[in-house]
């Protein structure tokens, strides 16, 4: 296994400057900085959940924040995508109750095989927030899936030419399947 880290790999500040996440494997990204932030977020979630049991208001954390802060997403490309869509100026509140961590949906064994409708799955091969390997494994169980792969990270799909390309692919997929299914 090649464990060399591409130049544009991480957005965590290091002694060598700031590197970007794109291109890293999860193993390359699991460093003390990421582990520390994950533990801080988990602690915030436990605090928030206990507060809820005591009838307290949610203890909110940002969804998008600067690298090093406690938030759901701290990559610089997350902030770019957030700002490109208008940020809080368009009414989207950059906060959530971290207790939601414990209520996230989980993939249950046997679910994918039951999906018989056409499914379009667009995978970012460098996505570190939603595992493309896991998604591809689940997709392989679906009887009627079309997979499109892109050499990008999680937030690259929300702005620019790639957003247009993926939106067009989705529209074409829907048109093909919705129009062809009409009587």
PDB file of C-alpha atoms in Angstrom, residues 48-58 99:
ATOM      1  CA  UNK A  48     -26.452  17.928  24.378  1.00  0.00           C
ATOM      2  CA  UNK A  49     -28.252  14.591  24.759  1.00  0.00           C
ATOM      3  CA  UNK A  50     -27.956  14.699  28.555  1.00  0.00           C
ATOM      4  CA  UNK A  51     -29.192  18.305  28.508  1.00  0.00           C
ATOM      5  CA  UNK A  52     -32.208  17.222  26.464  1.00  0.00           C
ATOM      6  CA  UNK A  53     -33.020  14.530  29.053  1.00  0.00           C
ATOM      7  CA  UNK A  54     -32.950  17.282  31.693  1.00  0.00           C
ATOM      8  CA  UNK A  55     -35.252  19.498  29.611  1.00  0.00           C
ATOM      9  CA  UNK A  56     -32.584  22.017  28.622  1.00  0.00           C
ATOM     10  CA  UNK A  57     -32.393  23.857  25.309  1.00  0.00           C
ATOM     11  CA  UNK A  58     -30.155  22.327  22.631  1.00  0.00           C
ATOM     12  CA  UNK A  99     -27.407  14.935  19.678  1.00  0.00           C
TER      13      UNK A  99
END
